[in-house]
């Protein structure tokens, strides 16, 4: 039990729709990162938020966007859904400091998105 | 091309036996290397974190090694148990702000 919770656990959307996924970070953590994991593949880094600011982004188009709130929980938004967006979306929380170093990642159980 | 390559892609071992998983990376710069265990349908769980100066680190029956010169790491599982059946993912962190490069994972199946 990592203390990181994600919702919803499963959802089905159709092409062109928009989706919002939510993540509550572990108490005391100020950094949240998001990952996309296709079936049989390793997670792919989408972006990271540190104290409400995006401070790192992987190779994902702008239709993948996010937010981090003052309580350090976070949202991942995906617009104009495509079939290839079907995947497990994982969030992880960690504690970052002013120098950028941070420690262990604690992952949630993920949100399984299916796009039809 | 993935900058973190893991091998084998999958393996089956008998309960009680040992196995070694490999991770080769080309990622640069290098901050630290991590191994995670991911049970099917669950989030990854950390096993070890190693920085540039560390050659080996153990966590129970899991022992990770790192050769930063050759950019290779291995994860050794001793006396495997059925609960070790999972995907093992190698992650290379490229800078202090944590640009993560994940390998595709090695799927381990432990049979009775």
mmCIF file of C-alpha atoms in Angstrom:
data_model
loop_
_atom_site.group_PDB
_atom_site.id
_atom_site.type_symbol
_atom_site.label_atom_id
_atom_site.label_comp_id
_atom_site.label_asym_id
_atom_site.label_seq_id
_atom_site.Cartn_x
_atom_site.Cartn_y
_atom_site.Cartn_z
ATOM 1 C CA UNK A 1 0.000 0.000 0.000
ATOM 2 C CA UNK A 2 1.749 3.154 -1.248
ATOM 3 C CA UNK A 3 -0.820 5.741 -0.206
ATOM 4 C CA UNK A 4 -1.144 6.893 -3.829
ATOM 5 C CA UNK A 5 -4.693 6.578 -5.117
ATOM 6 C CA UNK A 6 -5.917 6.891 -8.681
ATOM 7 C CA UNK A 7 -9.393 7.213 -10.103
ATOM 8 C CA UNK A 8 -11.192 5.898 -11.958
ATOM 9 C CA UNK A 9 -9.675 2.406 -12.012
ATOM 10 C CA UNK A 10 -11.227 1.528 -15.355
ATOM 11 C CA UNK A 11 -13.004 3.540 -18.032
ATOM 12 C CA UNK A 12 -14.087 3.234 -21.640
ATOM 13 C CA UNK A 13 -14.201 6.151 -24.083
ATOM 14 C CA UNK A 14 -14.689 6.572 -27.790
ATOM 15 C CA UNK A 15 -12.359 8.220 -30.288
ATOM 16 C CA UNK A 16 -12.419 11.996 -30.161
ATOM 17 C CA UNK A 17 -13.650 12.200 -26.577
ATOM 18 C CA UNK A 18 -11.772 13.758 -23.692
ATOM 19 C CA UNK A 19 -10.776 12.086 -20.421
ATOM 20 C CA UNK A 20 -9.573 13.261 -17.010
ATOM 21 C CA UNK A 21 -7.676 10.960 -14.691
ATOM 22 C CA UNK A 22 -6.979 11.804 -11.063
ATOM 23 C CA UNK A 23 -4.189 11.033 -8.638
ATOM 24 C CA UNK A 24 -3.871 11.711 -4.921
ATOM 25 C CA UNK A 25 -0.239 11.766 -3.863
ATOM 26 C CA UNK A 26 1.183 10.270 -0.720
ATOM 27 C CA UNK A 27 1.058 12.537 2.317
ATOM 28 C CA UNK A 28 4.103 14.815 2.451
ATOM 29 C CA UNK A 29 5.003 14.384 -1.230
ATOM 30 C CA UNK A 30 5.189 17.452 -3.472
ATOM 31 C CA UNK A 31 5.977 15.824 -6.834
ATOM 32 C CA UNK A 32 3.714 13.817 -9.107
ATOM 33 C CA UNK A 33 4.693 12.152 -12.376
ATOM 34 C CA UNK A 34 2.465 10.438 -14.928
ATOM 35 C CA UNK A 35 3.184 7.434 -17.140
ATOM 36 C CA UNK A 36 1.486 5.597 -19.985
ATOM 37 C CA UNK A 37 1.937 1.833 -20.083
ATOM 38 C CA UNK A 38 0.757 -0.091 -23.125
ATOM 39 C CA UNK A 39 0.125 -3.798 -22.767
ATOM 40 C CA UNK A 40 3.382 -5.725 -22.500
ATOM 41 C CA UNK A 41 5.505 -2.576 -22.468
ATOM 42 C CA UNK A 42 7.306 -0.580 -19.821
ATOM 43 C CA UNK A 43 5.848 2.720 -18.631
ATOM 44 C CA UNK A 44 6.515 5.803 -20.769
ATOM 45 C CA UNK A 45 7.107 9.090 -18.956
ATOM 46 C CA UNK A 46 4.439 11.690 -19.817
ATOM 47 C CA UNK A 47 5.261 14.601 -17.499
ATOM 48 C CA UNK A 48 6.064 15.587 -13.955
ATOM 49 C CA UNK A 49 4.742 18.310 -11.654
ATOM 50 C CA UNK A 50 6.694 19.816 -8.775
ATOM 51 C CA UNK A 51 4.843 22.235 -6.503
ATOM 52 C CA UNK A 52 2.146 22.910 -9.108
ATOM 53 C CA UNK A 53 4.580 23.565 -11.975
ATOM 54 C CA UNK A 54 5.339 21.194 -14.854
ATOM 55 C CA UNK A 55 9.095 20.597 -14.706
ATOM 56 C CA UNK A 56 9.633 17.734 -17.115
ATOM 57 C CA UNK A 57 7.867 16.261 -20.124
ATOM 58 C CA UNK A 58 8.312 13.160 -22.230
ATOM 59 C CA UNK A 59 7.589 12.722 -25.910
ATOM 60 C CA UNK A 60 3.828 13.215 -25.775
ATOM 61 C CA UNK A 61 1.723 15.648 -27.843
ATOM 62 C CA UNK A 62 0.085 18.757 -26.331
ATOM 63 C CA UNK A 63 -3.300 17.031 -26.145
ATOM 64 C CA UNK A 64 -1.839 15.365 -23.038
ATOM 65 C CA UNK A 65 -1.985 18.005 -20.336
ATOM 66 C CA UNK A 66 -2.041 18.102 -16.589
ATOM 67 C CA UNK A 67 -2.498 20.032 -13.407
ATOM 68 C CA UNK A 68 -1.201 19.848 -9.883
ATOM 69 C CA UNK A 69 -3.266 21.361 -7.101
ATOM 70 C CA UNK A 70 -2.128 23.100 -3.895
ATOM 71 C CA UNK A 71 -2.646 19.834 -1.967
ATOM 72 C CA UNK A 72 -0.304 18.210 -4.546
ATOM 73 C CA UNK A 73 -2.954 15.971 -6.025
ATOM 74 C CA UNK A 74 -2.907 15.921 -9.800
ATOM 75 C CA UNK A 75 -4.960 15.439 -12.947
ATOM 76 C CA UNK A 76 -4.035 14.093 -16.353
ATOM 77 C CA UNK A 77 -6.208 15.286 -19.224
ATOM 78 C CA UNK A 78 -6.204 13.756 -22.670
ATOM 79 C CA UNK A 79 -8.117 15.466 -25.490
ATOM 80 C CA UNK A 80 -9.186 14.084 -28.847
ATOM 81 C CA UNK A 81 -8.670 10.492 -27.779
ATOM 82 C CA UNK A 82 -7.151 8.075 -30.277
ATOM 83 C CA UNK A 83 -7.264 4.296 -30.312
ATOM 84 C CA UNK A 84 -3.539 4.160 -29.418
ATOM 85 C CA UNK A 85 -4.253 6.008 -26.186
ATOM 86 C CA UNK A 86 -5.646 2.765 -24.787
ATOM 87 C CA UNK A 87 -3.281 1.914 -21.941
ATOM 88 C CA UNK A 88 -2.725 1.757 -18.203
ATOM 89 C CA UNK A 89 -2.024 5.257 -16.884
ATOM 90 C CA UNK A 90 0.124 5.312 -13.775
ATOM 91 C CA UNK A 91 0.909 8.159 -11.476
ATOM 92 C CA UNK A 92 3.730 8.235 -8.965
ATOM 93 C CA UNK A 93 4.404 10.591 -6.100
ATOM 94 C CA UNK A 94 7.742 11.504 -4.577
ATOM 95 C CA UNK A 95 9.381 14.145 -2.457
ATOM 96 C CA UNK A 96 11.431 16.663 -4.427
ATOM 97 C CA UNK A 97 13.621 19.387 -3.009
ATOM 98 C CA UNK A 98 14.797 22.789 -4.172
ATOM 99 C CA UNK A 99 17.801 21.307 -5.977
ATOM 100 C CA UNK A 100 15.648 18.970 -7.976
ATOM 101 C CA UNK A 101 16.829 15.794 -6.384
ATOM 102 C CA UNK A 102 14.100 13.511 -5.219
ATOM 103 C CA UNK A 103 13.779 10.122 -3.737
ATOM 104 C CA UNK A 104 11.691 7.089 -4.140
ATOM 105 C CA UNK A 105 8.727 6.898 -6.501
ATOM 106 C CA UNK A 106 5.517 5.491 -5.075
ATOM 107 C CA UNK A 107 3.115 4.335 -7.757
ATOM 108 C CA UNK A 108 -0.637 4.115 -7.692
ATOM 109 C CA UNK A 109 -2.460 1.099 -9.081
ATOM 110 C CA UNK A 110 -3.273 2.860 -12.322
ATOM 111 C CA UNK A 111 -6.276 3.803 -14.432
ATOM 112 C CA UNK A 112 -7.042 1.412 -17.289
ATOM 113 C CA UNK A 113 -8.309 3.422 -20.281
ATOM 114 C CA UNK A 114 -9.889 1.720 -23.279
ATOM 115 C CA UNK A 115 -10.606 3.814 -26.373
ATOM 116 C CA UNK A 116 -13.088 2.319 -28.853
ATOM 117 C CA UNK B 1 15.192 2.932 -30.252
ATOM 118 C CA UNK B 2 14.748 2.398 -26.536
ATOM 119 C CA UNK B 3 17.704 3.663 -24.570
ATOM 120 C CA UNK B 4 17.147 1.016 -21.891
ATOM 121 C CA UNK B 5 17.233 -2.562 -23.152
ATOM 122 C CA UNK B 6 16.325 -5.502 -20.955
ATOM 123 C CA UNK B 7 16.932 -9.173 -21.510
ATOM 124 C CA UNK B 8 15.575 -11.722 -21.641
ATOM 125 C CA UNK B 9 12.098 -10.565 -22.580
ATOM 126 C CA UNK B 10 10.662 -13.377 -20.494
ATOM 127 C CA UNK B 11 11.791 -16.446 -18.603
ATOM 128 C CA UNK B 12 10.339 -19.379 -16.742
ATOM 129 C CA UNK B 13 12.149 -20.765 -13.703
ATOM 130 C CA UNK B 14 11.450 -23.469 -11.163
ATOM 131 C CA UNK B 15 10.649 -22.498 -7.628
ATOM 132 C CA UNK B 16 13.809 -22.412 -5.534
ATOM 133 C CA UNK B 17 16.140 -21.690 -8.457
ATOM 134 C CA UNK B 18 18.129 -18.511 -9.064
ATOM 135 C CA UNK B 19 17.945 -16.233 -12.076
ATOM 136 C CA UNK B 20 19.621 -13.099 -13.402
ATOM 137 C CA UNK B 21 18.028 -10.340 -15.436
ATOM 138 C CA UNK B 22 20.043 -7.920 -17.554
ATOM 139 C CA UNK B 23 19.696 -4.228 -18.281
ATOM 140 C CA UNK B 24 21.863 -2.304 -20.754
ATOM 141 C CA UNK B 25 21.438 1.403 -21.250
ATOM 142 C CA UNK B 26 22.722 4.184 -23.445
ATOM 143 C CA UNK B 27 21.049 6.990 -21.525
ATOM 144 C CA UNK B 28 23.210 9.971 -20.667
ATOM 145 C CA UNK B 29 23.716 11.792 -18.386
ATOM 146 C CA UNK B 30 23.219 9.279 -15.603
ATOM 147 C CA UNK B 31 21.821 10.051 -12.181
ATOM 148 C CA UNK B 32 20.727 6.694 -10.824
ATOM 149 C CA UNK B 33 19.384 3.298 -11.853
ATOM 150 C CA UNK B 34 16.364 1.629 -10.321
ATOM 151 C CA UNK B 35 14.765 -1.786 -10.463
ATOM 152 C CA UNK B 36 11.022 -2.175 -9.974
ATOM 153 C CA UNK B 37 8.761 -5.189 -9.617
ATOM 154 C CA UNK B 38 5.351 -4.942 -11.220
ATOM 155 C CA UNK B 39 2.678 -7.527 -10.532
ATOM 156 C CA UNK B 40 0.079 -7.933 -13.263
ATOM 157 C CA UNK B 41 -2.426 -5.080 -13.198
ATOM 158 C CA UNK B 42 -0.646 -3.295 -10.341
ATOM 159 C CA UNK B 43 1.662 -0.323 -10.057
ATOM 160 C CA UNK B 44 5.453 -0.905 -9.946
ATOM 161 C CA UNK B 45 7.118 -1.274 -6.563
ATOM 162 C CA UNK B 46 10.706 -0.244 -5.949
ATOM 163 C CA UNK B 47 13.345 -2.904 -5.294
ATOM 164 C CA UNK B 48 16.637 -0.994 -5.437
ATOM 165 C CA UNK B 49 18.121 2.395 -6.301
ATOM 166 C CA UNK B 50 21.801 2.704 -7.215
ATOM 167 C CA UNK B 51 23.837 5.801 -7.891
ATOM 168 C CA UNK B 52 26.955 6.051 -10.035
ATOM 169 C CA UNK B 53 29.285 5.084 -7.201
ATOM 170 C CA UNK B 54 27.407 1.980 -6.075
ATOM 171 C CA UNK B 55 28.292 -1.415 -7.536
ATOM 172 C CA UNK B 56 25.827 -3.593 -5.739
ATOM 173 C CA UNK B 57 22.738 -3.305 -3.575
ATOM 174 C CA UNK B 58 20.585 -5.958 -1.995
ATOM 175 C CA UNK B 59 16.975 -6.076 -0.899
ATOM 176 C CA UNK B 60 16.260 -9.454 0.642
ATOM 177 C CA UNK B 61 16.580 -12.089 -2.072
ATOM 178 C CA UNK B 62 17.076 -9.426 -4.742
ATOM 179 C CA UNK B 63 20.607 -8.222 -5.545
ATOM 180 C CA UNK B 64 21.280 -5.561 -8.139
ATOM 181 C CA UNK B 65 24.658 -4.761 -9.649
ATOM 182 C CA UNK B 66 25.751 -1.754 -11.649
ATOM 183 C CA UNK B 67 28.732 -1.191 -13.931
ATOM 184 C CA UNK B 68 28.493 2.467 -14.892
ATOM 185 C CA UNK B 69 31.515 2.189 -17.190
ATOM 186 C CA UNK B 70 29.915 -0.404 -19.428
ATOM 187 C CA UNK B 71 26.394 0.897 -18.715
ATOM 188 C CA UNK B 72 25.126 -2.467 -17.592
ATOM 189 C CA UNK B 73 23.075 -3.584 -14.626
ATOM 190 C CA UNK B 74 21.748 -6.923 -13.486
ATOM 191 C CA UNK B 75 19.130 -8.097 -11.018
ATOM 192 C CA UNK B 76 19.727 -11.463 -9.389
ATOM 193 C CA UNK B 77 16.871 -13.312 -7.723
ATOM 194 C CA UNK B 78 17.949 -15.953 -5.233
ATOM 195 C CA UNK B 79 15.870 -18.981 -4.251
ATOM 196 C CA UNK B 80 12.870 -17.873 -6.295
ATOM 197 C CA UNK B 81 9.374 -18.085 -4.863
ATOM 198 C CA UNK B 82 6.010 -18.237 -6.605
ATOM 199 C CA UNK B 83 5.373 -14.652 -5.484
ATOM 200 C CA UNK B 84 8.361 -13.533 -7.555
ATOM 201 C CA UNK B 85 6.276 -14.037 -10.702
ATOM 202 C CA UNK B 86 6.040 -10.503 -12.091
ATOM 203 C CA UNK B 87 7.536 -8.074 -14.574
ATOM 204 C CA UNK B 88 10.884 -6.588 -13.523
ATOM 205 C CA UNK B 89 11.563 -3.152 -14.917
ATOM 206 C CA UNK B 90 14.887 -1.353 -15.147
ATOM 207 C CA UNK B 91 14.696 2.441 -14.966
ATOM 208 C CA UNK B 92 17.521 4.865 -15.655
ATOM 209 C CA UNK B 93 17.130 8.379 -14.272
ATOM 210 C CA UNK B 94 18.968 10.864 -16.428
ATOM 211 C CA UNK B 95 19.281 13.999 -14.323
ATOM 212 C CA UNK B 96 18.470 15.426 -10.968
ATOM 213 C CA UNK B 97 14.982 16.388 -12.099
ATOM 214 C CA UNK B 98 14.301 12.820 -12.942
ATOM 215 C CA UNK B 99 13.853 12.238 -16.622
ATOM 216 C CA UNK B 100 12.938 8.582 -16.400
ATOM 217 C CA UNK B 101 13.782 6.075 -19.103
ATOM 218 C CA UNK B 102 12.008 2.765 -18.547
ATOM 219 C CA UNK B 103 12.951 -0.575 -20.013
ATOM 220 C CA UNK B 104 10.223 -2.799 -21.407
ATOM 221 C CA UNK B 105 10.625 -5.216 -18.518
ATOM 222 C CA UNK B 106 11.434 -8.903 -18.144
ATOM 223 C CA UNK B 107 8.438 -11.116 -17.437
ATOM 224 C CA UNK B 108 9.401 -13.768 -14.870
ATOM 225 C CA UNK B 109 7.219 -16.797 -14.257
ATOM 226 C CA UNK B 110 8.091 -19.044 -11.327
ATOM 227 C CA UNK B 111 6.575 -22.514 -11.531
ATOM 228 C CA UNK B 112 6.162 -25.083 -8.743
#
